[in-house]
Short mmCIF file of C-alpha atoms and ligand atoms in Angstrom, two decimals:
data_model
loop_
_atom_site.label_atom_id
_atom_site.label_comp_id
_atom_site.label_asym_id
_atom_site.label_seq_id
_atom_site.Cartn_x
_atom_site.Cartn_y
_atom_site.Cartn_z
CA MET G 1 28.81 176.58 151.69
CA THR G 2 26.57 174.06 153.29
CA SER G 3 24.30 174.92 156.21
CA PRO G 4 25.78 174.42 159.70
CA LEU G 5 23.02 171.82 160.16
CA ARG G 6 24.85 169.59 157.70
CA ARG G 7 28.41 168.40 158.20
CA PRO G 8 30.13 168.09 154.81
CA LEU G 9 30.94 164.55 153.72
CA ILE G 10 33.54 163.50 151.18
CA ALA G 11 33.03 159.85 150.26
CA GLY G 12 35.29 157.86 147.94
CA ASN G 13 33.71 155.16 145.82
CA TRP G 14 36.49 152.79 144.83
CA LYS G 15 34.15 150.73 142.62
CA MET G 16 35.74 147.45 141.41
CA ASN G 17 39.36 148.49 141.76
CA LEU G 18 42.59 147.81 143.69
CA THR G 19 44.26 144.75 145.16
CA LEU G 20 44.22 144.23 148.92
CA ALA G 21 47.75 145.63 149.19
CA GLN G 22 46.79 148.71 147.17
CA SER G 23 43.62 149.12 149.24
CA ALA G 24 45.58 149.07 152.49
CA GLU G 25 48.08 151.57 151.13
CA LEU G 26 45.41 154.01 149.94
CA ALA G 27 43.44 153.65 153.18
CA ARG G 28 46.59 154.42 155.18
CA ALA G 29 47.10 157.62 153.18
CA VAL G 30 43.46 158.67 153.65
CA ALA G 31 43.63 157.99 157.39
CA ALA G 32 46.88 159.97 157.64
CA GLY G 33 45.23 162.92 155.88
CA ALA G 34 42.02 162.87 157.90
CA ALA G 35 43.13 165.47 160.40
CA ALA G 36 43.44 168.03 157.60
CA ALA G 37 40.03 167.22 156.10
CA SER G 38 37.37 169.91 155.83
CA GLY G 39 34.55 167.57 156.86
CA GLU G 40 33.70 163.95 157.41
CA VAL G 41 35.49 161.42 155.18
CA ALA G 42 34.46 157.94 154.05
CA VAL G 43 35.75 155.30 151.68
CA CYS G 44 33.36 152.80 150.10
CA VAL G 45 35.41 149.81 149.08
CA PRO G 46 34.90 146.43 147.37
CA PHE G 47 33.48 143.74 149.68
CA THR G 48 36.71 141.73 149.72
CA ALA G 49 38.73 144.75 150.89
CA ILE G 50 36.44 145.60 153.80
CA PRO G 51 38.28 143.66 156.56
CA VAL G 52 41.72 144.88 155.43
CA VAL G 53 40.60 148.52 155.20
CA ALA G 54 38.67 148.26 158.48
CA GLU G 55 41.90 147.22 160.18
CA VAL G 56 43.83 150.12 158.66
CA LEU G 57 41.11 152.63 159.63
CA ARG G 58 40.76 151.39 163.21
CA GLY G 59 40.95 154.44 165.51
CA SER G 60 40.73 156.87 162.59
CA PRO G 61 37.72 159.16 161.98
CA VAL G 62 37.50 157.93 158.38
CA ARG G 63 34.34 155.90 157.92
CA LEU G 64 34.17 152.70 155.97
CA GLY G 65 31.34 151.82 153.61
CA GLY G 66 30.18 149.14 151.22
CA GLN G 67 29.02 149.91 147.68
CA ASP G 68 25.78 147.92 147.79
CA CYS G 69 24.03 145.21 149.82
CA TYR G 70 21.04 142.92 149.63
CA TRP G 71 17.83 143.57 151.53
CA GLU G 72 17.40 140.20 153.24
CA ALA G 73 19.24 139.61 156.51
CA GLN G 74 20.56 136.14 155.68
CA GLY G 75 19.78 132.96 153.83
CA ALA G 76 19.97 131.29 150.46
CA TYR G 77 20.93 134.29 148.31
CA THR G 78 24.07 133.15 146.53
CA GLY G 79 26.47 135.96 145.80
CA GLU G 80 24.78 138.54 148.01
CA ILE G 81 25.94 140.41 151.13
CA SER G 82 23.54 141.70 153.80
CA ALA G 83 23.58 145.06 155.56
CA GLY G 84 24.26 143.23 158.82
CA MET G 85 27.29 141.55 157.27
CA LEU G 86 28.63 144.95 156.20
CA LYS G 87 28.19 146.22 159.74
CA ASP G 88 29.78 143.12 161.23
CA ALA G 89 32.81 143.59 158.96
CA GLY G 90 33.32 147.17 160.13
CA CYS G 91 31.25 149.28 157.74
CA ARG G 92 29.23 152.27 158.87
CA MET G 93 27.87 153.28 155.48
CA ALA G 94 26.53 151.78 152.29
CA ILE G 95 26.02 153.27 148.84
CA LEU G 96 22.61 152.33 147.44
CA GLY G 97 21.16 152.69 143.96
CA HIS G 98 24.33 153.82 142.23
CA SER G 99 23.61 154.39 138.53
CA GLU G 100 26.00 151.58 137.62
CA ARG G 101 23.87 149.21 139.72
CA ARG G 102 20.74 150.54 138.07
CA LYS G 103 22.08 150.39 134.52
CA LEU G 104 24.26 147.29 134.55
CA PHE G 105 22.48 145.16 137.15
CA GLY G 106 18.84 146.14 136.70
CA GLU G 107 18.26 147.81 140.05
CA THR G 108 14.93 149.58 140.36
CA ASP G 109 13.64 152.19 142.77
CA GLU G 110 11.79 149.40 144.56
CA HIS G 111 15.02 147.47 145.08
CA VAL G 112 16.69 150.61 146.42
CA ASN G 113 13.74 151.15 148.75
CA ARG G 114 14.03 147.62 150.17
CA LYS G 115 17.79 147.94 150.54
CA LEU G 116 17.32 151.26 152.32
CA ALA G 117 15.06 149.61 154.89
CA ALA G 118 17.70 146.93 155.53
CA VAL G 119 20.54 149.43 155.81
CA LEU G 120 18.64 151.66 158.23
CA LYS G 121 17.65 148.64 160.31
CA ALA G 122 21.30 147.61 160.53
CA GLY G 123 22.19 151.09 161.78
CA LEU G 124 24.32 152.02 158.78
CA THR G 125 24.32 155.39 157.04
CA PRO G 126 22.89 154.99 153.54
CA ILE G 127 24.13 157.06 150.60
CA VAL G 128 21.19 156.90 148.19
CA CYS G 129 22.12 157.84 144.62
CA VAL G 130 19.80 159.46 142.11
CA GLY G 131 20.50 161.10 138.77
CA GLU G 132 19.38 161.55 135.20
CA THR G 133 20.98 160.27 131.99
CA LEU G 134 22.08 162.60 129.21
CA ASP G 135 19.06 161.67 127.14
CA GLU G 136 16.76 162.44 130.06
CA ARG G 137 18.43 165.82 130.60
CA GLU G 138 18.26 166.71 126.92
CA THR G 139 14.58 165.80 126.73
CA GLN G 140 13.72 167.88 129.80
CA LYS G 141 13.00 164.87 132.02
CA THR G 142 15.57 165.64 134.72
CA TRP G 143 13.10 166.82 137.35
CA ARG G 144 10.69 164.01 136.75
CA VAL G 145 13.50 161.43 137.03
CA LEU G 146 14.84 162.94 140.25
CA GLU G 147 11.36 163.17 141.73
CA THR G 148 10.55 159.55 140.85
CA GLN G 149 13.87 158.13 142.04
CA ALA G 150 13.86 160.06 145.32
CA ALA G 151 10.22 159.31 146.11
CA GLY G 152 10.66 155.65 145.13
CA ALA G 153 13.76 155.11 147.23
CA LEU G 154 12.38 156.87 150.31
CA LYS G 155 8.83 155.53 150.12
CA GLY G 156 7.04 154.28 153.24
CA PHE G 157 9.33 155.67 155.95
CA ALA G 158 8.56 158.12 158.72
CA PRO G 159 10.65 161.34 158.63
CA ALA G 160 12.49 160.30 161.80
CA ASP G 161 13.56 157.01 160.17
CA LEU G 162 15.18 158.94 157.35
CA ALA G 163 17.36 161.20 159.50
CA PRO G 164 20.55 159.20 158.78
CA VAL G 165 20.01 159.20 155.01
CA VAL G 166 22.52 160.92 152.76
CA LEU G 167 21.39 161.60 149.18
CA ALA G 168 23.81 161.77 146.27
CA TYR G 169 22.91 163.62 143.10
CA GLU G 170 24.90 161.88 140.40
CA PRO G 171 24.03 162.92 136.87
CA VAL G 172 24.81 159.78 134.88
CA TRP G 173 26.33 161.82 132.06
CA ALA G 174 28.95 163.17 134.46
CA ILE G 175 30.07 159.86 135.96
CA GLY G 176 33.49 158.76 134.80
CA THR G 177 33.24 161.02 131.76
CA GLY G 178 35.29 163.99 132.91
CA LYS G 179 32.16 166.09 132.20
CA THR G 180 31.28 167.62 135.57
CA ALA G 181 27.97 169.34 136.13
CA THR G 182 28.50 173.07 136.41
CA PRO G 183 28.20 174.40 139.95
CA ALA G 184 24.92 176.04 138.89
CA GLN G 185 23.55 172.75 137.50
CA ALA G 186 24.52 170.93 140.68
CA GLN G 187 23.00 173.61 142.91
CA GLU G 188 19.77 173.62 140.91
CA ALA G 189 19.39 169.84 141.20
CA HIS G 190 20.28 169.80 144.90
CA LEU G 191 17.77 172.54 145.60
CA PHE G 192 15.15 170.58 143.69
CA LEU G 193 15.91 167.42 145.71
CA ARG G 194 15.74 169.37 148.96
CA ALA G 195 12.35 170.73 147.91
CA GLN G 196 11.21 167.15 147.24
CA LEU G 197 12.34 166.13 150.72
CA LYS G 198 10.40 169.02 152.18
CA LYS G 199 7.27 168.14 150.23
CA LEU G 200 7.43 164.47 151.23
CA TYR G 201 8.88 164.60 154.73
CA GLY G 202 8.82 168.17 156.00
CA GLU G 203 11.13 171.08 156.58
CA ALA G 204 13.27 169.59 159.35
CA LEU G 205 14.30 166.55 157.35
CA ALA G 206 14.90 168.65 154.22
CA ALA G 207 17.10 171.11 156.10
CA GLY G 208 19.13 168.40 157.82
CA THR G 209 19.70 165.96 154.96
CA ARG G 210 23.10 165.99 153.34
CA ILE G 211 23.05 165.95 149.55
CA LEU G 212 26.36 165.00 147.92
CA TYR G 213 27.30 165.75 144.34
CA GLY G 214 28.92 162.97 142.31
CA GLY G 215 30.23 162.89 138.76
CA SER G 216 33.83 163.66 137.77
CA VAL G 217 34.66 165.49 140.99
CA THR G 218 38.35 166.38 140.96
CA ALA G 219 40.86 168.35 143.00
CA ASP G 220 40.31 171.18 140.53
CA ASN G 221 36.54 171.49 140.70
CA VAL G 222 35.71 170.46 144.27
CA ASP G 223 36.02 173.97 145.73
CA VAL G 224 33.50 175.61 143.40
CA LEU G 225 31.08 172.73 143.81
CA MET G 226 31.37 172.84 147.60
CA ALA G 227 30.75 176.59 147.50
CA GLN G 228 27.15 175.95 146.45
CA PRO G 229 24.76 176.33 149.38
CA ASP G 230 22.99 173.00 148.84
CA VAL G 231 26.04 170.91 147.96
CA ASP G 232 26.97 169.19 151.22
CA GLY G 233 29.75 166.95 150.01
CA ALA G 234 30.97 164.77 147.19
CA LEU G 235 30.82 161.16 146.10
CA VAL G 236 34.08 160.66 144.29
CA GLY G 237 34.88 157.79 141.93
CA GLY G 238 37.99 158.01 139.76
CA ALA G 239 39.74 160.69 141.80
CA SER G 240 39.25 158.71 145.03
CA LEU G 241 41.76 156.14 143.72
CA LYS G 242 44.49 158.77 143.42
CA LYS G 243 45.98 159.55 146.79
CA ASP G 244 47.00 163.15 146.15
CA ALA G 245 43.78 164.06 144.37
CA PHE G 246 41.59 162.56 147.10
CA LEU G 247 43.55 164.22 149.89
CA ARG G 248 43.08 167.56 148.16
CA ILE G 249 39.36 166.90 147.73
CA MET G 250 39.12 165.99 151.44
CA GLY G 251 40.65 169.36 152.24
CA PHE G 252 38.30 171.33 149.97
CA GLN G 253 38.00 175.06 150.52
CA ALA G 254 34.48 176.20 149.73
CA ALA G 255 35.18 179.46 147.93
P1 LIG Z 301 33.48 159.57 139.04
O1 LIG Z 301 32.41 158.59 139.72
O2 LIG Z 301 33.96 160.50 140.10
O3 LIG Z 301 34.56 158.67 138.51
O4 LIG Z 301 32.77 160.30 137.95
C1 LIG Z 301 31.49 159.06 140.64
C2 LIG Z 301 30.59 157.95 141.12
O5 LIG Z 301 30.26 157.07 140.31
O6 LIG Z 301 30.20 157.90 142.30
#
């Protein structure tokens, strides 16, 4: 179970799914289940659904997040959305550097670093994703990848600036594959990331930073994952679209 310094966070990542009507319906169910949640709850929804879901979540403790944003505040950047625009629309969080953004849209650690600055400046809570591919794991590069991605994303900030940051360890081979990391693999990677935080930014930041696990989290495996001392929550893709599964994940019981 996570340290009392870190409030568990269960965040749904809806990715590019659901109509506005379906979004409102799912958000209503999540809001209705919030009282029974075992920690903080968030849903990170497609840009177009933000206003609708913000309206449904008004007055509820469930936080709303975007799944990405651009680093500039405004201007001629066709197709992009700024951190300030997310905030204005009702978001309090933003996922940054998701492996799908990195792989399919060419995001680099430097991009994530610039986006992080914009998100922190806007006063949003960033969820910064890192994680190795299967090939990297099988060729013993996991630690180097995690070290490089974490250092690259968090570069140039003072420890105090980084206090709101949430990290998400998302092994790419576990995302959407049904192949979850074992609790021991997740714990090992989270401990490694916490050690990196300590090395770069000191003990206080390392001890206070929430590190979520993401990658095929389900109602069936959430409890054992959440029982690991350095797993402080979950970033949930597929199962966050299924009402019953997500409600069960929200109400995890760390064994
Ligand atoms: P998944 O996705 O739960 O469907 O594996 C997790 C994520 O991409 O954040």
